[in-house]
Amino acid sequence: EHIMSKDVIIACDFSSKEEVMNFLDKFQEEKPFLKIGMELFYAEGPEIVREIKKRGHKIFLDLKLHDIPNTVKKSMAVLSRLDVDMCNLHAAGSSKMMEAAIEGLTKPDGTRNTMLIAVTQLTSTTEEVMQEDLLIEKPLPEVVMHYAANAKKAGLDGVVCSPLEAAIVHEKCGDEFMTVTPGIRFAGADAQDQKRITTPEDARTKGSDFIVVGRPITKAEDPQAAYERCIREFLGE
Ligand code: C5P
């Protein structure tokens, strides 16, 4: 239904319309798939989504919803009207919350145009943080896989995870269950604050469906060239 082909998603981590539009003006013919996160959304509101969509980009709206099921359902119903291609929530909100989210995203005619992806554990959460700060005592990979299975059962389309986990997610949840993977760096580049990184090519061999790439493109001397390099390496074209 809403199966999309593998792609590179640029994380537009900017805090104003001016900055994001300046960035987008650097692309000529191409219309990259873009991720809009909380920073830009909270700064500019839903209008920025409409405007960027109007320019012909696919959009992953990364707002990571996490609230009681009824609130998430109603919020997803509102977001469904933006007709973005992908949005997400925290699996930690429970299976009930995820089911409610799917209901909310489904239009009155029964169709759903927006893929829904779950965040399992944030990559900033280490096993130590999870166990000692959050009192979740199981091993981190077990928690990630359990949350992924919950997401699948609730009818979601995939999870955000590390490319290093993509193969095992596919093994457990099937090939159609999407893996959206950040933490991408070109070979030899600075990892910055990312801990476990892979190159676009590694992500491809590990079975990622979408790579989310921020600074390696947004901070590049030539963003268009960096984007094209990602596409080449990830899609093997
Ligand atoms: O600049 P960089 O390539 O590190 O950006 C990665 C993007 O992916 C950022 O928008 C970041 O918030 C997001 N992300 C992440 N790790 C996750 C989930 C999202 O890096 N687990």
PDB file of C-alpha atoms and ligand atoms in Angstrom:
ATOM      1  CA  GLU A   1       0.000   0.000   0.000  1.00  0.00           C
ATOM      2  CA  HIS A   2       2.392   2.688   1.213  1.00  0.00           C
ATOM      3  CA  ILE A   3       5.573   0.787   0.419  1.00  0.00           C
ATOM      4  CA  MET A   4       8.236   3.175  -0.776  1.00  0.00           C
ATOM      5  CA  SER A   5      11.539   2.399  -2.421  1.00  0.00           C
ATOM      6  CA  LYS A   6      14.839   2.793  -0.620  1.00  0.00           C
ATOM      7  CA  ASP A   7      15.999   6.373  -0.322  1.00  0.00           C
ATOM      8  CA  VAL A   8      18.247   8.891   1.371  1.00  0.00           C
ATOM      9  CA  ILE A   9      16.423  11.258   3.739  1.00  0.00           C
ATOM     10  CA  ILE A  10      18.120  14.559   4.585  1.00  0.00           C
ATOM     11  CA  ALA A  11      17.632  15.666   8.200  1.00  0.00           C
ATOM     12  CA  CYS A  12      16.754  19.363   7.927  1.00  0.00           C
ATOM     13  CA  ASP A  13      17.861  20.292  11.420  1.00  0.00           C
ATOM     14  CA  PHE A  14      17.397  24.039  11.066  1.00  0.00           C
ATOM     15  CA  SER A  15      15.541  26.417  13.331  1.00  0.00           C
ATOM     16  CA  SER A  16      14.035  28.812  10.836  1.00  0.00           C
ATOM     17  CA  LYS A  17      12.325  28.924   7.498  1.00  0.00           C
ATOM     18  CA  GLU A  18      15.037  31.167   6.163  1.00  0.00           C
ATOM     19  CA  GLU A  19      17.769  28.662   6.913  1.00  0.00           C
ATOM     20  CA  VAL A  20      15.905  25.698   5.488  1.00  0.00           C
ATOM     21  CA  MET A  21      14.925  27.554   2.323  1.00  0.00           C
ATOM     22  CA  ASN A  22      18.515  28.703   1.821  1.00  0.00           C
ATOM     23  CA  PHE A  23      19.562  25.109   2.111  1.00  0.00           C
ATOM     24  CA  LEU A  24      16.914  23.832  -0.301  1.00  0.00           C
ATOM     25  CA  ASP A  25      17.870  26.461  -2.845  1.00  0.00           C
ATOM     26  CA  LYS A  26      21.206  24.682  -3.208  1.00  0.00           C
ATOM     27  CA  PHE A  27      19.475  21.808  -4.973  1.00  0.00           C
ATOM     28  CA  GLN A  28      18.684  22.284  -8.625  1.00  0.00           C
ATOM     29  CA  GLU A  29      16.682  19.542 -10.258  1.00  0.00           C
ATOM     30  CA  GLU A  30      16.562  17.086  -7.404  1.00  0.00           C
ATOM     31  CA  LYS A  31      13.879  16.995  -4.768  1.00  0.00           C
ATOM     32  CA  PRO A  32      15.407  15.064  -1.901  1.00  0.00           C
ATOM     33  CA  PHE A  33      13.255  13.297   0.689  1.00  0.00           C
ATOM     34  CA  LEU A  34      13.488  15.523   3.789  1.00  0.00           C
ATOM     35  CA  LYS A  35      13.118  14.998   7.498  1.00  0.00           C
ATOM     36  CA  ILE A  36      11.536  17.854   9.428  1.00  0.00           C
ATOM     37  CA  GLY A  37      12.066  17.558  13.150  1.00  0.00           C
ATOM     38  CA  MET A  38      10.798  19.224  16.281  1.00  0.00           C
ATOM     39  CA  GLU A  39      13.208  22.135  16.012  1.00  0.00           C
ATOM     40  CA  LEU A  40      11.911  23.409  12.691  1.00  0.00           C
ATOM     41  CA  PHE A  41       8.306  22.377  13.337  1.00  0.00           C
ATOM     42  CA  TYR A  42       8.140  24.167  16.685  1.00  0.00           C
ATOM     43  CA  ALA A  43       9.779  27.239  15.191  1.00  0.00           C
ATOM     44  CA  GLU A  44       7.634  27.554  12.099  1.00  0.00           C
ATOM     45  CA  GLY A  45       4.547  25.432  12.666  1.00  0.00           C
ATOM     46  CA  PRO A  46       2.694  23.201  10.192  1.00  0.00           C
ATOM     47  CA  GLU A  47       2.885  25.845   7.472  1.00  0.00           C
ATOM     48  CA  ILE A  48       6.550  24.997   6.899  1.00  0.00           C
ATOM     49  CA  VAL A  49       5.528  21.417   6.120  1.00  0.00           C
ATOM     50  CA  ARG A  50       2.979  22.590   3.560  1.00  0.00           C
ATOM     51  CA  GLU A  51       5.465  24.932   1.958  1.00  0.00           C
ATOM     52  CA  ILE A  52       8.207  22.369   1.638  1.00  0.00           C
ATOM     53  CA  LYS A  53       5.761  19.801   0.343  1.00  0.00           C
ATOM     54  CA  LYS A  54       4.606  22.291  -2.268  1.00  0.00           C
ATOM     55  CA  ARG A  55       8.176  22.422  -3.560  1.00  0.00           C
ATOM     56  CA  GLY A  56       7.852  18.749  -4.395  1.00  0.00           C
ATOM     57  CA  HIS A  57       9.724  17.041  -1.569  1.00  0.00           C
ATOM     58  CA  LYS A  58       8.685  13.897   0.264  1.00  0.00           C
ATOM     59  CA  ILE A  59       8.571  14.517   3.998  1.00  0.00           C
ATOM     60  CA  PHE A  60       9.316  12.507   7.096  1.00  0.00           C
ATOM     61  CA  LEU A  61       7.804  14.460   9.986  1.00  0.00           C
ATOM     62  CA  ASP A  62       9.904  13.464  12.979  1.00  0.00           C
ATOM     63  CA  LEU A  63       7.831  14.556  15.962  1.00  0.00           C
ATOM     64  CA  LYS A  64       8.151  11.361  18.035  1.00  0.00           C
ATOM     65  CA  LEU A  65       4.721  11.401  19.643  1.00  0.00           C
ATOM     66  CA  HIS A  66       4.391   9.867  23.113  1.00  0.00           C
ATOM     67  CA  ASP A  67       1.232  10.491  25.159  1.00  0.00           C
ATOM     68  CA  ILE A  68      -1.960   8.752  26.217  1.00  0.00           C
ATOM     69  CA  PRO A  69      -3.576   6.799  23.354  1.00  0.00           C
ATOM     70  CA  ASN A  70      -6.487   9.187  22.918  1.00  0.00           C
ATOM     71  CA  THR A  71      -4.253  12.242  22.632  1.00  0.00           C
ATOM     72  CA  VAL A  72      -1.946  10.505  20.182  1.00  0.00           C
ATOM     73  CA  LYS A  73      -4.874   9.334  18.090  1.00  0.00           C
ATOM     74  CA  LYS A  74      -6.297  12.836  17.840  1.00  0.00           C
ATOM     75  CA  SER A  75      -2.921  14.372  17.126  1.00  0.00           C
ATOM     76  CA  MET A  76      -2.243  11.827  14.395  1.00  0.00           C
ATOM     77  CA  ALA A  77      -5.629  12.622  12.871  1.00  0.00           C
ATOM     78  CA  VAL A  78      -4.543  16.255  12.657  1.00  0.00           C
ATOM     79  CA  LEU A  79      -1.152  15.291  11.219  1.00  0.00           C
ATOM     80  CA  SER A  80      -2.788  13.011   8.636  1.00  0.00           C
ATOM     81  CA  ARG A  81      -4.163  16.139   6.982  1.00  0.00           C
ATOM     82  CA  LEU A  82      -0.641  17.313   6.222  1.00  0.00           C
ATOM     83  CA  ASP A  83      -0.260  14.251   3.975  1.00  0.00           C
ATOM     84  CA  VAL A  84       3.384  13.720   4.808  1.00  0.00           C
ATOM     85  CA  ASP A  85       4.988  10.503   3.643  1.00  0.00           C
ATOM     86  CA  MET A  86       6.249   9.333   7.021  1.00  0.00           C
ATOM     87  CA  CYS A  87       5.873  10.209  10.696  1.00  0.00           C
ATOM     88  CA  ASN A  88       6.823   8.594  13.982  1.00  0.00           C
ATOM     89  CA  LEU A  89       6.204   7.959  17.664  1.00  0.00           C
ATOM     90  CA  HIS A  90       7.889   6.358  20.662  1.00  0.00           C
ATOM     91  CA  ALA A  91       7.174   2.628  21.000  1.00  0.00           C
ATOM     92  CA  ALA A  92       7.616   3.196  24.755  1.00  0.00           C
ATOM     93  CA  GLY A  93       4.154   4.756  24.714  1.00  0.00           C
ATOM     94  CA  SER A  94       2.744   1.181  24.574  1.00  0.00           C
ATOM     95  CA  SER A  95       1.086  -1.055  22.001  1.00  0.00           C
ATOM     96  CA  LYS A  96      -2.262   0.578  22.765  1.00  0.00           C
ATOM     97  CA  MET A  97      -0.849   3.980  21.964  1.00  0.00           C
ATOM     98  CA  MET A  98       0.593   2.690  18.686  1.00  0.00           C
ATOM     99  CA  GLU A  99      -2.739   1.153  17.682  1.00  0.00           C
ATOM    100  CA  ALA A 100      -4.470   4.418  18.497  1.00  0.00           C
ATOM    101  CA  ALA A 101      -1.920   6.253  16.356  1.00  0.00           C
ATOM    102  CA  ILE A 102      -2.697   4.055  13.357  1.00  0.00           C
ATOM    103  CA  GLU A 103      -6.403   4.697  13.846  1.00  0.00           C
ATOM    104  CA  GLY A 104      -5.768   8.408  13.984  1.00  0.00           C
ATOM    105  CA  LEU A 105      -3.666   8.416  10.829  1.00  0.00           C
ATOM    106  CA  THR A 106      -6.259   6.426   8.899  1.00  0.00           C
ATOM    107  CA  LYS A 107      -8.607   8.686   6.990  1.00  0.00           C
ATOM    108  CA  PRO A 108     -12.377   8.340   7.187  1.00  0.00           C
ATOM    109  CA  ASP A 109     -12.362   6.453   3.874  1.00  0.00           C
ATOM    110  CA  GLY A 110     -10.071   3.825   5.401  1.00  0.00           C
ATOM    111  CA  THR A 111      -6.897   4.819   3.578  1.00  0.00           C
ATOM    112  CA  ARG A 112      -3.651   5.839   5.176  1.00  0.00           C
ATOM    113  CA  ASN A 113      -1.117   7.837   3.186  1.00  0.00           C
ATOM    114  CA  THR A 114       1.465   8.293   5.888  1.00  0.00           C
ATOM    115  CA  MET A 115       3.878   5.561   6.899  1.00  0.00           C
ATOM    116  CA  LEU A 116       4.201   5.243  10.663  1.00  0.00           C
ATOM    117  CA  ILE A 117       7.556   4.372  12.181  1.00  0.00           C
ATOM    118  CA  ALA A 118       8.449   3.695  15.817  1.00  0.00           C
ATOM    119  CA  VAL A 119      11.447   4.843  17.781  1.00  0.00           C
ATOM    120  CA  THR A 120      12.489   1.901  19.954  1.00  0.00           C
ATOM    121  CA  GLN A 121      15.193   3.215  22.256  1.00  0.00           C
ATOM    122  CA  LEU A 122      16.883   6.470  21.346  1.00  0.00           C
ATOM    123  CA  THR A 123      20.456   5.947  20.214  1.00  0.00           C
ATOM    124  CA  SER A 124      21.444   8.388  22.959  1.00  0.00           C
ATOM    125  CA  THR A 125      20.212   5.832  25.506  1.00  0.00           C
ATOM    126  CA  THR A 126      22.929   3.387  26.473  1.00  0.00           C
ATOM    127  CA  GLU A 127      22.213   0.093  28.189  1.00  0.00           C
ATOM    128  CA  GLU A 128      23.537   1.606  31.404  1.00  0.00           C
ATOM    129  CA  VAL A 129      21.142   4.585  31.177  1.00  0.00           C
ATOM    130  CA  MET A 130      18.264   2.264  30.364  1.00  0.00           C
ATOM    131  CA  GLN A 131      18.931  -0.012  33.294  1.00  0.00           C
ATOM    132  CA  GLU A 132      20.020   2.474  35.931  1.00  0.00           C
ATOM    133  CA  ASP A 133      18.141   5.616  35.024  1.00  0.00           C
ATOM    134  CA  LEU A 134      14.992   4.145  33.477  1.00  0.00           C
ATOM    135  CA  LEU A 135      14.927   0.894  35.482  1.00  0.00           C
ATOM    136  CA  ILE A 136      14.414  -1.211  32.362  1.00  0.00           C
ATOM    137  CA  GLU A 137      16.495  -4.168  33.351  1.00  0.00           C
ATOM    138  CA  LYS A 138      16.633  -6.275  30.206  1.00  0.00           C
ATOM    139  CA  PRO A 139      19.518  -6.093  27.766  1.00  0.00           C
ATOM    140  CA  LEU A 140      19.157  -3.217  25.294  1.00  0.00           C
ATOM    141  CA  PRO A 141      19.006  -5.369  22.122  1.00  0.00           C
ATOM    142  CA  GLU A 142      16.185  -7.387  23.674  1.00  0.00           C
ATOM    143  CA  VAL A 143      14.244  -4.224  24.485  1.00  0.00           C
ATOM    144  CA  VAL A 144      14.789  -2.859  20.967  1.00  0.00           C
ATOM    145  CA  MET A 145      13.614  -6.092  19.345  1.00  0.00           C
ATOM    146  CA  HIS A 146      10.620  -6.383  21.660  1.00  0.00           C
ATOM    147  CA  TYR A 147       9.542  -2.810  20.883  1.00  0.00           C
ATOM    148  CA  ALA A 148      10.014  -3.488  17.171  1.00  0.00           C
ATOM    149  CA  ALA A 149       7.794  -6.567  17.427  1.00  0.00           C
ATOM    150  CA  ASN A 150       5.170  -4.529  19.318  1.00  0.00           C
ATOM    151  CA  ALA A 151       5.269  -1.894  16.589  1.00  0.00           C
ATOM    152  CA  LYS A 152       4.771  -4.511  13.920  1.00  0.00           C
ATOM    153  CA  LYS A 153       1.875  -6.096  15.802  1.00  0.00           C
ATOM    154  CA  ALA A 154       0.225  -2.712  16.225  1.00  0.00           C
ATOM    155  CA  GLY A 155       0.297  -2.294  12.436  1.00  0.00           C
ATOM    156  CA  LEU A 156       3.185   0.138  12.095  1.00  0.00           C
ATOM    157  CA  ASP A 157       5.388   0.126   9.020  1.00  0.00           C
ATOM    158  CA  GLY A 158       8.822   0.028  10.595  1.00  0.00           C
ATOM    159  CA  VAL A 159      11.269   1.349  13.135  1.00  0.00           C
ATOM    160  CA  VAL A 160      14.037   3.872  13.457  1.00  0.00           C
ATOM    161  CA  CYS A 161      17.165   1.948  14.366  1.00  0.00           C
ATOM    162  CA  SER A 162      20.886   1.773  13.865  1.00  0.00           C
ATOM    163  CA  PRO A 163      22.014   0.253  10.556  1.00  0.00           C
ATOM    164  CA  LEU A 164      23.794  -2.234  12.784  1.00  0.00           C
ATOM    165  CA  GLU A 165      20.384  -3.487  13.933  1.00  0.00           C
ATOM    166  CA  ALA A 166      18.683  -3.388  10.531  1.00  0.00           C
ATOM    167  CA  ALA A 167      19.471  -6.977   9.582  1.00  0.00           C
ATOM    168  CA  ILE A 168      18.126  -8.423  12.802  1.00  0.00           C
ATOM    169  CA  VAL A 169      14.983  -6.275  12.661  1.00  0.00           C
ATOM    170  CA  HIS A 170      14.328  -7.639   9.161  1.00  0.00           C
ATOM    171  CA  GLU A 171      15.024 -11.140  10.345  1.00  0.00           C
ATOM    172  CA  LYS A 172      12.494 -10.862  13.169  1.00  0.00           C
ATOM    173  CA  CYS A 173       9.894  -8.608  11.608  1.00  0.00           C
ATOM    174  CA  GLY A 174      10.201  -9.405   7.905  1.00  0.00           C
ATOM    175  CA  ASP A 175      11.614  -7.664   4.867  1.00  0.00           C
ATOM    176  CA  GLU A 176       8.611  -5.391   4.414  1.00  0.00           C
ATOM    177  CA  PHE A 177       9.021  -3.942   7.889  1.00  0.00           C
ATOM    178  CA  MET A 178      11.025  -0.783   7.207  1.00  0.00           C
ATOM    179  CA  THR A 179      14.251   0.202   8.876  1.00  0.00           C
ATOM    180  CA  VAL A 180      15.001   3.909   8.931  1.00  0.00           C
ATOM    181  CA  THR A 181      18.553   4.449  10.035  1.00  0.00           C
ATOM    182  CA  PRO A 182      20.425   7.545  11.187  1.00  0.00           C
ATOM    183  CA  GLY A 183      24.059   7.582  12.322  1.00  0.00           C
ATOM    184  CA  ILE A 184      25.503   7.755   8.804  1.00  0.00           C
ATOM    185  CA  ARG A 185      28.952   9.149   8.032  1.00  0.00           C
ATOM    186  CA  PHE A 186      31.145   9.026   4.940  1.00  0.00           C
ATOM    187  CA  ALA A 187      34.231   6.840   5.249  1.00  0.00           C
ATOM    188  CA  GLY A 188      36.912   8.638   7.242  1.00  0.00           C
ATOM    189  CA  ALA A 189      34.670  11.524   8.380  1.00  0.00           C
ATOM    190  CA  ASP A 190      34.280  12.820  11.940  1.00  0.00           C
ATOM    191  CA  ALA A 191      31.573  10.943  13.887  1.00  0.00           C
ATOM    192  CA  GLN A 192      30.671  14.166  15.799  1.00  0.00           C
ATOM    193  CA  ASP A 193      28.280  13.149  18.603  1.00  0.00           C
ATOM    194  CA  GLN A 194      27.112   9.942  16.926  1.00  0.00           C
ATOM    195  CA  LYS A 195      28.392   6.822  18.625  1.00  0.00           C
ATOM    196  CA  ARG A 196      27.800   3.888  16.346  1.00  0.00           C
ATOM    197  CA  ILE A 197      28.112   4.992  12.763  1.00  0.00           C
ATOM    198  CA  THR A 198      28.149   3.361   9.356  1.00  0.00           C
ATOM    199  CA  THR A 199      28.787   4.585   5.839  1.00  0.00           C
ATOM    200  CA  PRO A 200      25.926   4.768   3.330  1.00  0.00           C
ATOM    201  CA  GLU A 201      27.354   1.711   1.625  1.00  0.00           C
ATOM    202  CA  ASP A 202      27.476  -0.277   4.880  1.00  0.00           C
ATOM    203  CA  ALA A 203      23.889   0.717   5.565  1.00  0.00           C
ATOM    204  CA  ARG A 204      22.941  -0.710   2.184  1.00  0.00           C
ATOM    205  CA  THR A 205      24.683  -4.028   2.780  1.00  0.00           C
ATOM    206  CA  LYS A 206      23.099  -4.261   6.224  1.00  0.00           C
ATOM    207  CA  GLY A 207      19.640  -3.887   4.730  1.00  0.00           C
ATOM    208  CA  SER A 208      18.557  -0.370   5.756  1.00  0.00           C
ATOM    209  CA  ASP A 209      15.586   0.864   3.794  1.00  0.00           C
ATOM    210  CA  PHE A 210      16.076   4.582   4.414  1.00  0.00           C
ATOM    211  CA  ILE A 211      19.153   6.362   5.686  1.00  0.00           C
ATOM    212  CA  VAL A 212      18.706   9.638   7.538  1.00  0.00           C
ATOM    213  CA  VAL A 213      21.655  11.925   6.915  1.00  0.00           C
ATOM    214  CA  GLY A 214      22.029  15.333   8.530  1.00  0.00           C
ATOM    215  CA  ARG A 215      25.305  17.155   8.956  1.00  0.00           C
ATOM    216  CA  PRO A 216      27.294  15.210   6.330  1.00  0.00           C
ATOM    217  CA  ILE A 217      24.973  16.923   3.825  1.00  0.00           C
ATOM    218  CA  THR A 218      23.712  20.073   5.566  1.00  0.00           C
ATOM    219  CA  LYS A 219      27.192  21.198   6.639  1.00  0.00           C
ATOM    220  CA  ALA A 220      28.954  20.107   3.457  1.00  0.00           C
ATOM    221  CA  GLU A 221      30.793  22.596   1.303  1.00  0.00           C
ATOM    222  CA  ASP A 222      28.613  21.369  -1.569  1.00  0.00           C
ATOM    223  CA  PRO A 223      25.407  19.839  -0.165  1.00  0.00           C
ATOM    224  CA  GLN A 224      24.144  18.711  -3.539  1.00  0.00           C
ATOM    225  CA  ALA A 225      27.355  16.803  -4.225  1.00  0.00           C
ATOM    226  CA  ALA A 226      27.264  15.247  -0.743  1.00  0.00           C
ATOM    227  CA  TYR A 227      23.659  14.200  -1.277  1.00  0.00           C
ATOM    228  CA  GLU A 228      24.485  12.665  -4.647  1.00  0.00           C
ATOM    229  CA  ARG A 229      27.376  10.801  -3.088  1.00  0.00           C
ATOM    230  CA  CYS A 230      25.008   9.382  -0.447  1.00  0.00           C
ATOM    231  CA  ILE A 231      22.570   8.277  -3.130  1.00  0.00           C
ATOM    232  CA  ARG A 232      25.341   6.641  -5.136  1.00  0.00           C
ATOM    233  CA  GLU A 233      26.800   4.818  -2.174  1.00  0.00           C
ATOM    234  CA  PHE A 234      23.469   3.831  -0.623  1.00  0.00           C
ATOM    235  CA  LEU A 235      21.602   2.826  -3.750  1.00  0.00           C
ATOM    236  CA  GLY A 236      24.706   1.504  -5.461  1.00  0.00           C
ATOM    237  CA  GLU A 237      23.940   3.477  -8.589  1.00  0.00           C
TER     238      GLU A 237
HETATM  239  O1  C5P B   1      23.626  15.211  11.587  1.00  0.00           O
HETATM  240  P1  C5P B   1      23.316  13.762  11.722  1.00  0.00           P
HETATM  241  O2  C5P B   1      23.555  12.956  10.455  1.00  0.00           O
HETATM  242  O3  C5P B   1      23.971  13.141  12.932  1.00  0.00           O
HETATM  243  O4  C5P B   1      21.743  13.761  11.957  1.00  0.00           O
HETATM  244  C1  C5P B   1      21.031  12.595  12.248  1.00  0.00           C
HETATM  245  C2  C5P B   1      19.584  12.920  12.399  1.00  0.00           C
HETATM  246  O5  C5P B   1      18.914  11.742  12.815  1.00  0.00           O
HETATM  247  C3  C5P B   1      19.269  13.972  13.450  1.00  0.00           C
HETATM  248  O6  C5P B   1      18.100  14.656  13.011  1.00  0.00           O
HETATM  249  C4  C5P B   1      18.963  13.167  14.675  1.00  0.00           C
HETATM  250  O7  C5P B   1      18.094  13.824  15.549  1.00  0.00           O
HETATM  251  C5  C5P B   1      18.287  11.960  14.067  1.00  0.00           C
HETATM  252  N1  C5P B   1      18.317  10.754  14.884  1.00  0.00           N
HETATM  253  C6  C5P B   1      19.477  10.150  15.327  1.00  0.00           C
HETATM  254  N2  C5P B   1      19.407   9.015  16.078  1.00  0.00           N
HETATM  255  C7  C5P B   1      18.217   8.490  16.387  1.00  0.00           C
HETATM  256  C8  C5P B   1      17.048   9.090  15.963  1.00  0.00           C
HETATM  257  C9  C5P B   1      17.130  10.232  15.202  1.00  0.00           C
HETATM  258  O8  C5P B   1      20.556  10.614  15.028  1.00  0.00           O
HETATM  259  N3  C5P B   1      18.145   7.372  17.056  1.00  0.00           N
END
